[in-house]
Amino acid sequence: MSGAGNHPNSLSFLSELLLGGTERAARAATTLSDHDWGELCALAQSHHVVMRSLPRLQQLMVAEGNAKWAELAADAVEKERARIRHAMSFLAMISCALEQCGKVIVIKSLDHWPDFGSDLDLYINAPAAAVTAI
């Protein structure tokens, strides 16, 4: 965020949203610009906190009667949910295929739940050549 006027910087604003929102966040949210929105979304995505921050922003926008930003936040959350569903569908296919040569364990930290992150880590107790062949 630009830092001008009421706006804290993007990281501060995102932090306030993650902490449950504050009056300061609510005030800053009412004056978001398109540029601010882009910065905030990019930051939330890069830190894998879309599912923990943007629903709160949506709530703030609904409470403030700002339909534009409430709808944009809801759309961003739905896109993230779709991305997670898509990744999970591949995870299921990959895990099933790999089970032909060993037990598969999905390694996922829940530190950031409900956010998903950007990777899927698997452990398989099979020789590398068998995994590569699959």
Coordinates of N, CA and C in Angstrom, one line a residue, residues 57-67 70:
L57 N -10.9 -9.5 5.5 CA -11.0 -8.3 4.7 C -12.5 -8.3 4.1
Q58 N -12.9 -9.4 3.7 CA -14.3 -9.4 3.1 C -15.3 -9.0 4.2
Q59 N -15.1 -9.6 5.4 CA -16.0 -9.2 6.5 C -16.0 -7.7 6.8
L60 N -14.8 -7.2 6.8 CA -14.6 -5.7 7.1 C -15.4 -4.9 6.0
M61 N -15.2 -5.3 4.8 CA -15.9 -4.6 3.7 C -17.4 -4.7 3.7
V62 N -17.9 -5.9 4.1 CA -19.3 -6.1 4.2 C -19.8 -5.1 5.3
A63 N -19.1 -5.1 6.5 CA -19.5 -4.3 7.6 C -19.5 -2.8 7.2
E64 N -18.5 -2.4 6.4 CA -18.4 -1.0 5.9 C -19.4 -0.7 4.8
G65 N -20.1 -1.7 4.3 CA -21.0 -1.5 3.1 C -20.2 -1.3 1.8
N66 N -19.0 -1.8 1.7 CA -18.2 -1.6 0.5 C -18.3 -2.9 -0.4
A67 N -19.4 -3.0 -1.2 CA -19.6 -4.2 -2.0 C -18.5 -4.5 -3.0
A70 N -15.6 -6.2 -1.0 CA -16.2 -7.5 -0.4 C -16.2 -8.5 -1.5

